[in-house]
Coordinates of C-alpha atoms in Angstrom, one line a residue:
X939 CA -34.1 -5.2 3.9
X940 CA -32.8 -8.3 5.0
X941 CA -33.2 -11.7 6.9
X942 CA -30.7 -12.8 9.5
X943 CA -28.2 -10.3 7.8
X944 CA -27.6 -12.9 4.7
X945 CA -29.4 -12.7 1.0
X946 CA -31.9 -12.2 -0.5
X947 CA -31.9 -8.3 -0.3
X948 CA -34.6 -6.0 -0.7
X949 CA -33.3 -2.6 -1.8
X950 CA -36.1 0.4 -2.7
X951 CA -34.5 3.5 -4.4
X952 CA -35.2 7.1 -3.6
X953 CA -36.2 10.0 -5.5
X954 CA -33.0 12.0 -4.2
X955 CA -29.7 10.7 -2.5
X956 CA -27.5 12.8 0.5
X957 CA -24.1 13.3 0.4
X958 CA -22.4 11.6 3.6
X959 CA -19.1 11.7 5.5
X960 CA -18.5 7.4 6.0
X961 CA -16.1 5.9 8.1
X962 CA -15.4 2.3 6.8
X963 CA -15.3 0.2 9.8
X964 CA -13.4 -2.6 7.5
X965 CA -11.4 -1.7 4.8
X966 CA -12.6 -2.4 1.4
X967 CA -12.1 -1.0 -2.1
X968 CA -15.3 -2.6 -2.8
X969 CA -17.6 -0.4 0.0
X970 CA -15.3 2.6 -0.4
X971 CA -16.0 1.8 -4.7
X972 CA -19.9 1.4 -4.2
X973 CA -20.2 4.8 -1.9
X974 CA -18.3 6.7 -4.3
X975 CA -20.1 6.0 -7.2
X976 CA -23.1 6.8 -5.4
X977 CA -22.2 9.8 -4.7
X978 CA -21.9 11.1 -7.7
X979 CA -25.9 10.9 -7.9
X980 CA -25.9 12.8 -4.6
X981 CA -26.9 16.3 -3.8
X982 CA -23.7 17.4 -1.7
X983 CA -20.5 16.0 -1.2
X984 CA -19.8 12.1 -0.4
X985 CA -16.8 11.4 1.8
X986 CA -15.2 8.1 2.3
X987 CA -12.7 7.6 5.4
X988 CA -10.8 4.3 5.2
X989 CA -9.1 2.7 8.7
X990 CA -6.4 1.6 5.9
X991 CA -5.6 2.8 2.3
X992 CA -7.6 0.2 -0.4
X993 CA -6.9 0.2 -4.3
X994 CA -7.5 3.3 -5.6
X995 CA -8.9 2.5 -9.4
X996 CA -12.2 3.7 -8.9
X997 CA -10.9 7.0 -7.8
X998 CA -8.2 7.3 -10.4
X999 CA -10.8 6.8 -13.0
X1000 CA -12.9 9.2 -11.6
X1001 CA -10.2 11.7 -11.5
X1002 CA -9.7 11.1 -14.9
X1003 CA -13.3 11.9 -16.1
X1004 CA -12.9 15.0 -14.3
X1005 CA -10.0 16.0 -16.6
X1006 CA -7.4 15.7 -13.6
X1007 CA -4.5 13.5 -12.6
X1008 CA -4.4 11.7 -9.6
X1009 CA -3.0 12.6 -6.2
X1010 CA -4.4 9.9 -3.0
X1011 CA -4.4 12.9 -0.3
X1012 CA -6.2 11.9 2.3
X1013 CA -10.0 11.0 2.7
X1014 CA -11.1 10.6 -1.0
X1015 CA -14.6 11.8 -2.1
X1016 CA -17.3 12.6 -4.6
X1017 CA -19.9 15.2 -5.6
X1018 CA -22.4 15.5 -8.6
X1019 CA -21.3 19.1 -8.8
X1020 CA -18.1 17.9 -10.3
X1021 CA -18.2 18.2 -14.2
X1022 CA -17.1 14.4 -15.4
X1023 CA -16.9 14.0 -19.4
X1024 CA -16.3 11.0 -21.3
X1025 CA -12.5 9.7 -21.9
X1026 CA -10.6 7.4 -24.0
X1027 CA -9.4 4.6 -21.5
X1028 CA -6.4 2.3 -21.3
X1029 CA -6.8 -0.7 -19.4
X1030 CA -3.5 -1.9 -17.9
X1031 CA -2.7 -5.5 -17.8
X1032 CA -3.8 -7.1 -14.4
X1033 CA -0.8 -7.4 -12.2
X1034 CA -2.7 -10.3 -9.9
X1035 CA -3.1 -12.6 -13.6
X1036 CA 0.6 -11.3 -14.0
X1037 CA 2.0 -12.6 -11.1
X1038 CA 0.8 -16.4 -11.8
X1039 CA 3.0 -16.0 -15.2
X1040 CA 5.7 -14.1 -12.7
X1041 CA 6.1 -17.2 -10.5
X1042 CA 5.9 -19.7 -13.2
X1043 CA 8.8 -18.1 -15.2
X1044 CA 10.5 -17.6 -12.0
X1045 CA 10.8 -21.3 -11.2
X1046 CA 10.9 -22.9 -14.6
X1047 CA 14.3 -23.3 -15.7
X1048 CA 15.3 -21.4 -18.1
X1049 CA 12.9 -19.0 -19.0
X1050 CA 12.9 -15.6 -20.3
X1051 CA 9.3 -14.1 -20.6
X1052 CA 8.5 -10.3 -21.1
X1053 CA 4.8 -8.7 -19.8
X1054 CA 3.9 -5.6 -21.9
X1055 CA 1.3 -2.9 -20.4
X1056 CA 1.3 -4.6 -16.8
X1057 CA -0.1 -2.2 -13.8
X1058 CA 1.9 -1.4 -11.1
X1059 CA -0.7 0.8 -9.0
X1060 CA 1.4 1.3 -5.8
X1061 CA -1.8 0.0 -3.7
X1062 CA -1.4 -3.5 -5.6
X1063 CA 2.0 -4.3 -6.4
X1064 CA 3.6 -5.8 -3.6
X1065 CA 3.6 -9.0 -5.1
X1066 CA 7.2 -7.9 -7.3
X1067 CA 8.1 -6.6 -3.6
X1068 CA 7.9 -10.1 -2.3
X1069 CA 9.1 -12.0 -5.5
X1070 CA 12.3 -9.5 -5.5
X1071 CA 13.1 -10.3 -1.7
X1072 CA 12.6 -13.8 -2.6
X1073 CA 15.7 -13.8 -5.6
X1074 CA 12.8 -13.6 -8.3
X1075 CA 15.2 -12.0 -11.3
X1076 CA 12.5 -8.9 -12.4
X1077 CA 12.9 -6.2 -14.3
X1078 CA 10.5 -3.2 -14.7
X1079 CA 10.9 -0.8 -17.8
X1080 CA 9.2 1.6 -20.0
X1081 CA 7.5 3.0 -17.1
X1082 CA 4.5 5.2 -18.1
X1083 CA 1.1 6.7 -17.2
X1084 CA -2.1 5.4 -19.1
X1085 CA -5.3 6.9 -17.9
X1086 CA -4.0 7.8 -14.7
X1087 CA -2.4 4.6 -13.6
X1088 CA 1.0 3.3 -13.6
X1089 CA 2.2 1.3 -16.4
X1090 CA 5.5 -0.3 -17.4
X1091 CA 6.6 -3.7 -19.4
X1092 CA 7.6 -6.8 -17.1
X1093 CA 10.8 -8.7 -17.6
X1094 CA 10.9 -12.1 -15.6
X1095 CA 13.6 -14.8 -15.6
X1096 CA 14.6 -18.2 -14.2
X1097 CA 15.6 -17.5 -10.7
X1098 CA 16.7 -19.2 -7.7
X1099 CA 14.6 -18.5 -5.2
X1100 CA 14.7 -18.8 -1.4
X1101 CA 11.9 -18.5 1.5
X1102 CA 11.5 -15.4 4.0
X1103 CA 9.7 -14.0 6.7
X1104 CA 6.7 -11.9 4.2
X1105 CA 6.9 -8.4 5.7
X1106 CA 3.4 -7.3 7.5
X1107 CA 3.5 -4.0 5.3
X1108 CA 3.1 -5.8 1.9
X1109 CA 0.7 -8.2 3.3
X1110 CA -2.1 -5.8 2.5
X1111 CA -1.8 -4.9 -1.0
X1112 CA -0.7 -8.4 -2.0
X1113 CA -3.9 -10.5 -0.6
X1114 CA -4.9 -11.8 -4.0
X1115 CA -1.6 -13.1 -5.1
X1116 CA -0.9 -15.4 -1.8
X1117 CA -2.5 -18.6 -3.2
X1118 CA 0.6 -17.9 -6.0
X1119 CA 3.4 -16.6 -4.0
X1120 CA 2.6 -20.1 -1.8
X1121 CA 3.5 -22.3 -5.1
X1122 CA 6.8 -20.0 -5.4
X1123 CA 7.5 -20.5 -1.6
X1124 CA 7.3 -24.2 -2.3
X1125 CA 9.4 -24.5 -5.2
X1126 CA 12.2 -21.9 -3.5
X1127 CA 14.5 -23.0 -0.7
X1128 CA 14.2 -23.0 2.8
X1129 CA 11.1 -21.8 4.7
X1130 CA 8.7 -19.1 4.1
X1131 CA 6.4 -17.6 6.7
X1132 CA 3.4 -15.8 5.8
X1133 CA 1.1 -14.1 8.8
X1134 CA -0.8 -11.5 9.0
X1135 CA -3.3 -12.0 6.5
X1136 CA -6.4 -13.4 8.0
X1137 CA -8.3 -12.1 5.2
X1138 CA -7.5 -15.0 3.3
X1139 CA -10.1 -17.1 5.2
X1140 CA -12.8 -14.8 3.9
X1141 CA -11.6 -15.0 0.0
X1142 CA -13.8 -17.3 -2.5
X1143 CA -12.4 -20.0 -0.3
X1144 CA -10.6 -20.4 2.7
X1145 CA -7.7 -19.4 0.8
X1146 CA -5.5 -20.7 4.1
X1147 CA -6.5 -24.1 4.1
X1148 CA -7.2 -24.9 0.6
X1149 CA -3.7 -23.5 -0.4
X1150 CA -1.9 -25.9 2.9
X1151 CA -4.3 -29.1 2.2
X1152 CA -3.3 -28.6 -1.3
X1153 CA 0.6 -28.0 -1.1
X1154 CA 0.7 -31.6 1.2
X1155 CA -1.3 -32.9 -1.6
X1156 CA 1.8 -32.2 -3.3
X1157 CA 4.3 -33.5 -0.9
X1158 CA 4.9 -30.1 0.0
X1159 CA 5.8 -29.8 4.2
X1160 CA 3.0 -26.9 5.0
X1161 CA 1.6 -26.2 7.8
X1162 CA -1.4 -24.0 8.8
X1163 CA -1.9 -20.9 11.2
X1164 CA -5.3 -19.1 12.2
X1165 CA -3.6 -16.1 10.2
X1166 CA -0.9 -17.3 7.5
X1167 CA 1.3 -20.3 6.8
X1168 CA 4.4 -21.6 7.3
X1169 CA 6.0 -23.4 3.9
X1170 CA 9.3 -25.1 3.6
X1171 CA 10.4 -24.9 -0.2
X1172 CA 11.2 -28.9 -2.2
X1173 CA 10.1 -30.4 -4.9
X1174 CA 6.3 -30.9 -6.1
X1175 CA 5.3 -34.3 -6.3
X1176 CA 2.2 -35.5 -8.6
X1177 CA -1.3 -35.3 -7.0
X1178 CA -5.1 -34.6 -7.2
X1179 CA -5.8 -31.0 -5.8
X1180 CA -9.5 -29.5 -4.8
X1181 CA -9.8 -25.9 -5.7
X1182 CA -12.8 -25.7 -4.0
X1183 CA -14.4 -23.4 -6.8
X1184 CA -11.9 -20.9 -6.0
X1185 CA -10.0 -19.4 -9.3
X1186 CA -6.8 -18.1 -7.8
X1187 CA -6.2 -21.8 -5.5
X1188 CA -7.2 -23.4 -9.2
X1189 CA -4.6 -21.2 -10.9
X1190 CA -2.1 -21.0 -8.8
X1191 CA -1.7 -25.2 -8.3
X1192 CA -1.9 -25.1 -12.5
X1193 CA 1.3 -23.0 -12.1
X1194 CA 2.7 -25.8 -9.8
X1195 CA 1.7 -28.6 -12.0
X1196 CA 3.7 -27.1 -14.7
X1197 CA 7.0 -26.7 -12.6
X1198 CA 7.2 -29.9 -10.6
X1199 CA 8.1 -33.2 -11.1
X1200 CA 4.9 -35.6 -12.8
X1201 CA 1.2 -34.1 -13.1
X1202 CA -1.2 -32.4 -11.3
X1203 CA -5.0 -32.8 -11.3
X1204 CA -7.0 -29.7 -10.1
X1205 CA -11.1 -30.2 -9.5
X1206 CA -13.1 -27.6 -9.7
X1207 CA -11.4 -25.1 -12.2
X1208 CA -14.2 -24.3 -14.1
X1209 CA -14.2 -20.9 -12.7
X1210 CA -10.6 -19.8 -14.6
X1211 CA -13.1 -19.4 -17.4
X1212 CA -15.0 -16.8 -15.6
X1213 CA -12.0 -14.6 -14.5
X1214 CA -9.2 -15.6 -16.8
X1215 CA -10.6 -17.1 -20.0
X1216 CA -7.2 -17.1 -21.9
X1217 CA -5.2 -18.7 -19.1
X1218 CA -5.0 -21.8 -20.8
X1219 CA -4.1 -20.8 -24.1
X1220 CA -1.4 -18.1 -22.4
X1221 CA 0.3 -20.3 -19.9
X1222 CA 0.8 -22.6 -22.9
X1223 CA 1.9 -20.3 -25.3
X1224 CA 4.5 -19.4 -22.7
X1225 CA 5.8 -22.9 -23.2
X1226 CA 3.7 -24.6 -19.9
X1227 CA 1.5 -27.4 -20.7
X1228 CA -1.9 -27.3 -19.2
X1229 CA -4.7 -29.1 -20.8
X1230 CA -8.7 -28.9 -19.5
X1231 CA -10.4 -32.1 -18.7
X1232 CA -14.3 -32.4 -19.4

């Protein structure tokens, strides 16, 4: 139960859950994770059918505790009949926290970094797909499978990079890393042109505006649209930035202090702590220079 359709919630449990067939009306990996899991307390089978295909760790994992590899076939689904046993897992390397070291070595001059054990699930990815179009210089080797996801190492290098039109088919599976792939947009040449991806207003933030108020912080030249941004690549100038509690805006404009000209300032950044609490340490170890202000 529920007022006005907002927290608090009131949820009372059952003595026994159904199995149902659910059609997503939005698509979400979160929804389609929470059903699924569920489900798997459920007498019968639980069916999920997305409008659009979502991340697919929960059900790669779940595969895996049933002792079989994973094939994305259609509607995915679960049932307590199913024998699951416990498994030795391998956590892959986060490609989103990746892709802010991606960009960063990308832009700085000179820079030859490797990332061991990143994942490359196809439904998350599309970030090196956007990076490569742009000139990024990345290589991918040692391609494996850990625990039923894609594995390999990362090789990124100092690149010159120009702007594009983002194709709407990556738009999808990169949402997360567009506060990032906006910093290498305005450190690459010419103009970049994000649409598409209204999503971003719905993010911790408006990811939208805080990532254009930001960038012209910055004397970047960006300019805002009700589903994307348009970005025309220079040089960063220093500035105060507001990451309005939002982690990736925070990280992201770290990555773009560390490439442009003078310092940045970003407010609100305590939240890197909660969802990255090595990014300090690592961006400097790469040879950036970040430093936390109390």
């Amino acid at each position: 139960e529920t007022v006005d359709g907002r927290p608090p919630l009131d949820i009372y449990g059952v003595d026994t859950l159904k199995g149902i067939r659910y059609h997503l009306p939005v698509a979400s990996a979160q929804v389609k994770s929470a059903i699924l899991l569920a489900g798997l307390y459920a007498h019968g089978r639980t069916t999920v059918i997305e409008p659009t295909s979502t991340r697919d760790h929960t059900e790669r994992m779940l595969s895996g505790f049933a002792g079989a590899s994973w094939d994305r076939k259609g509607p995915v689904a679960s049932d307590a009949a199913v024998v699951l046993s416990g498994q030795s897992l391998t956590i892959p390397g986060d490609i989103s926290s990746a892709a802010f070291f991606l960009v960063a070595a990308s832009l700085r001059r000179n820079s030859d970094l490797l990332l061991p054990g990143v994942g490359i699930n196809p439904t998350r990815c599309a970030v090196l797909d956007i990076l490569k179009l742009m000139g990024a210089d990345i290589q991918v080797s040692r391609e494996r499978v850990e625990s039923n996801e894609p594995v390999c190492d990362l090789r990124v290098r100092s690149a010159a990079l120009h702007g594009i039109d983002i194709p709407a088919e990556f738009v999808a599976n990169a949402i997360d890393e567009f506060p990032v792939i906006a910093v290498a947009a305005a450190g690459a040449s010419g103009i970049t042109r994000i649409r598409g991806a209204s999503e971003l207003r719905v993010k911790e933030s408006d990811r939208i505006a805080a990532v254009v108020q930001g960038l012209q912080q910055l004397g970047v030249d960006a300019v805002e649209y009700p589903d994307g941004m348009d970005i025309t690549g220079g040089s960063f100038v220093s500035g105060s930035v507001d990451s309005f509690g939002d982690h990736r805006i925070a990280m992201a404009f770290a990555v773009a202090g560390c490439i442009g000209e003078g310092s940045v300032e970003i407010r609100e950044a305590d939240n890197i702590r909660t969802s990255f609490p090595d990014f300090v340490p690592l961006m400097n170890s790469a040879g950036l220079s970040l430093e936390e202000i109390s």
